[in-house]
Short mmCIF file of C-alpha atoms in Angstrom, two decimals:
data_model
loop_
_atom_site.label_atom_id
_atom_site.label_comp_id
_atom_site.label_asym_id
_atom_site.label_seq_id
_atom_site.Cartn_x
_atom_site.Cartn_y
_atom_site.Cartn_z
CA MET A 300 260.13 136.91 -18.14
CA ALA A 301 259.87 138.72 -21.01
CA SER A 302 262.92 141.10 -22.53
CA GLN A 303 261.68 144.78 -21.34
CA SER A 304 263.80 148.38 -21.64
CA LEU A 305 265.52 149.32 -18.54
CA ASN A 306 268.13 151.75 -17.54
CA VAL A 307 271.48 150.62 -15.97
CA VAL A 308 274.08 152.79 -14.11
CA TYR A 309 276.95 150.38 -13.62
CA GLY A 310 280.15 152.98 -11.92
CA GLU A 311 279.89 155.61 -13.96
CA ARG A 312 278.43 154.63 -16.97
CA ALA A 313 274.85 155.21 -17.53
CA SER A 314 273.05 153.43 -20.03
CA GLN A 315 269.67 153.90 -21.30
CA SER A 316 266.97 151.49 -23.22
CA VAL A 317 269.16 148.18 -22.38
CA ASP A 318 267.47 145.44 -23.71
CA ALA A 319 267.46 142.94 -20.01
CA GLU A 320 265.56 140.28 -18.60
CA VAL A 321 264.67 140.60 -14.67
CA ARG A 322 264.34 136.97 -12.94
CA GLY A 323 264.33 137.54 -9.56
CA ASP A 324 267.38 139.21 -8.63
CA ALA A 325 268.95 138.36 -11.69
CA LEU A 326 269.69 141.11 -14.48
CA TRP A 327 270.05 139.18 -18.00
CA ILE A 328 271.62 141.95 -20.32
CA ALA A 329 271.35 140.84 -23.84
CA ALA A 330 274.97 140.01 -25.34
CA ALA A 331 274.96 142.84 -27.55
CA ASP A 332 274.55 145.41 -24.98
CA PHE A 333 276.63 143.92 -22.40
CA GLU A 334 280.30 145.53 -22.78
CA ARG A 335 278.71 148.57 -23.60
CA VAL A 336 276.59 148.75 -20.36
CA SER A 337 279.49 147.28 -18.14
CA GLY A 338 282.51 147.42 -19.85
CA TRP A 339 282.97 143.59 -19.55
CA ALA A 340 283.15 141.26 -22.35
CA LEU A 341 282.73 137.57 -22.27
CA LYS A 342 286.23 135.72 -23.50
CA PRO A 343 287.10 132.14 -23.10
CA GLU A 344 288.81 132.98 -19.97
CA GLY A 345 285.70 134.44 -18.36
CA PHE A 346 284.44 137.91 -17.93
CA CYS A 347 286.85 140.52 -19.03
CA ARG A 348 287.54 144.14 -18.49
CA GLY A 349 290.80 145.69 -19.90
CA GLU A 350 293.81 143.34 -18.76
CA THR A 351 291.53 142.14 -15.44
CA CYS A 352 289.59 138.55 -16.58
CA VAL A 353 287.15 136.93 -13.89
CA PRO A 354 286.79 133.17 -14.59
CA VAL A 355 282.92 131.87 -14.55
CA PRO A 356 282.97 128.89 -12.00
CA ALA A 357 282.07 125.88 -14.32
CA ALA A 358 279.59 124.62 -11.79
CA ARG A 359 277.60 127.92 -11.72
CA LYS A 360 278.11 128.82 -15.47
CA GLY A 361 274.16 128.86 -15.84
CA ASP A 362 274.33 131.59 -13.31
CA PHE A 363 276.21 133.79 -15.56
CA ILE A 364 275.18 132.73 -18.99
CA ALA A 365 272.11 131.89 -20.93
CA GLY A 366 271.87 131.79 -24.62
CA ASN A 367 272.64 135.35 -25.89
CA ARG A 368 272.51 136.99 -22.13
CA TYR A 369 274.55 137.24 -19.44
CA ASN A 370 273.61 137.92 -15.69
CA LEU A 371 275.16 141.10 -14.85
CA ALA A 372 273.86 141.07 -11.29
CA ALA A 373 275.32 137.76 -10.88
CA LEU A 374 278.86 139.09 -12.27
CA ALA A 375 278.26 142.25 -9.86
CA ARG A 376 277.98 140.05 -6.62
CA MET A 377 280.72 137.77 -7.39
CA LEU A 378 282.89 141.07 -7.53
CA GLY A 379 281.41 142.50 -4.47
CA GLN A 380 279.60 145.25 -5.95
CA PRO A 381 276.51 146.65 -4.40
CA ILE A 382 273.37 146.45 -6.13
CA VAL A 383 270.18 149.05 -6.06
CA ARG A 384 267.09 148.37 -8.03
CA ALA A 385 264.09 150.25 -8.77
CA ASP A 386 261.48 148.50 -10.49
CA ALA A 387 258.72 150.90 -10.84
CA GLN A 388 261.33 153.44 -12.38
CA LYS A 389 262.96 150.32 -14.69
CA VAL A 390 266.57 151.16 -13.06
CA TRP A 391 269.42 148.77 -11.61
CA CYS A 392 272.33 150.62 -10.07
CA ILE A 393 275.81 149.00 -9.38
CA GLY A 394 278.61 150.52 -7.80
CA GLU A 395 281.97 149.91 -7.24
CA ALA A 396 283.24 147.17 -4.87
CA ALA A 397 284.55 147.89 -1.09
CA ALA A 398 288.12 147.00 -2.55
CA GLU A 399 288.07 149.86 -5.19
CA ARG A 400 286.37 152.29 -3.05
CA LYS A 401 289.11 151.72 -0.61
CA ARG A 402 291.74 151.91 -2.69
CA ALA A 403 290.51 155.28 -4.20
CA LEU A 404 290.09 156.83 -0.62
CA THR A 405 293.72 155.89 0.39
CA SER A 406 295.17 157.16 -2.69
CA LEU A 407 294.53 160.74 -1.64
CA GLN A 408 293.70 161.83 -5.14
CA ALA A 409 290.41 163.79 -5.29
CA PRO A 410 288.24 162.47 -8.25
CA ASP A 411 287.42 164.58 -11.43
CA PHE A 412 285.19 167.17 -11.67
CA THR A 413 284.26 169.98 -14.03
CA LEU A 414 282.38 173.40 -12.60
CA PRO A 415 281.93 176.34 -13.97
CA ASP A 416 283.38 179.68 -12.60
CA LEU A 417 281.41 183.37 -12.22
CA SER A 418 281.78 183.92 -15.29
CA GLY A 419 280.35 180.52 -16.50
CA THR A 420 284.21 179.29 -17.98
CA MET A 421 284.26 175.24 -17.15
CA HIS A 422 287.48 174.26 -15.47
CA SER A 423 287.98 170.34 -14.24
CA LEU A 424 290.36 169.77 -11.57
CA SER A 425 292.06 167.14 -13.95
CA GLN A 426 293.54 170.52 -15.26
CA HIS A 427 295.39 171.45 -12.02
CA ARG A 428 297.39 167.98 -11.62
CA GLY A 429 300.38 168.47 -9.72
CA LYS A 430 299.57 172.24 -8.65
CA LYS A 431 298.21 172.85 -5.22
CA VAL A 432 294.41 173.73 -5.30
CA MET A 433 291.83 175.17 -2.75
CA LEU A 434 288.40 174.19 -2.88
CA ALA A 435 285.64 176.11 -1.36
CA SER A 436 282.00 174.92 -1.22
CA TRP A 437 279.02 176.23 0.56
CA ALA A 438 275.48 174.60 1.09
CA SER A 439 272.05 175.91 2.21
CA TRP A 440 271.52 173.74 4.66
#
């Protein structure tokens, strides 16, 4: 299949105009874009992100690496990450693995976010770490 420009959301990273090829359920990203899109880099020990490395099984190397392209969908499946795609909109979304979501939920630490107050001044939850914070929310539904 020919190369095309896709939008890829990987965890909290949103990347536009990614040079990619879709072959069945595989998402082949150009090596030059792979780390920018996913945070993972191919090294001799496997795909690495920070101090974490995931070895590529020798018998399945062709499922992950083809010339100058790497299969992000295969890596995501191996890591237990959910994948959702909308071909008509040219968008692929890859979420966090269940183990990572469980770790985040059991940590009892709220994720950071930033919202304006009534005067328009922006405030982030992280500015108040270590302090008691009351959050009030409302929805019309």
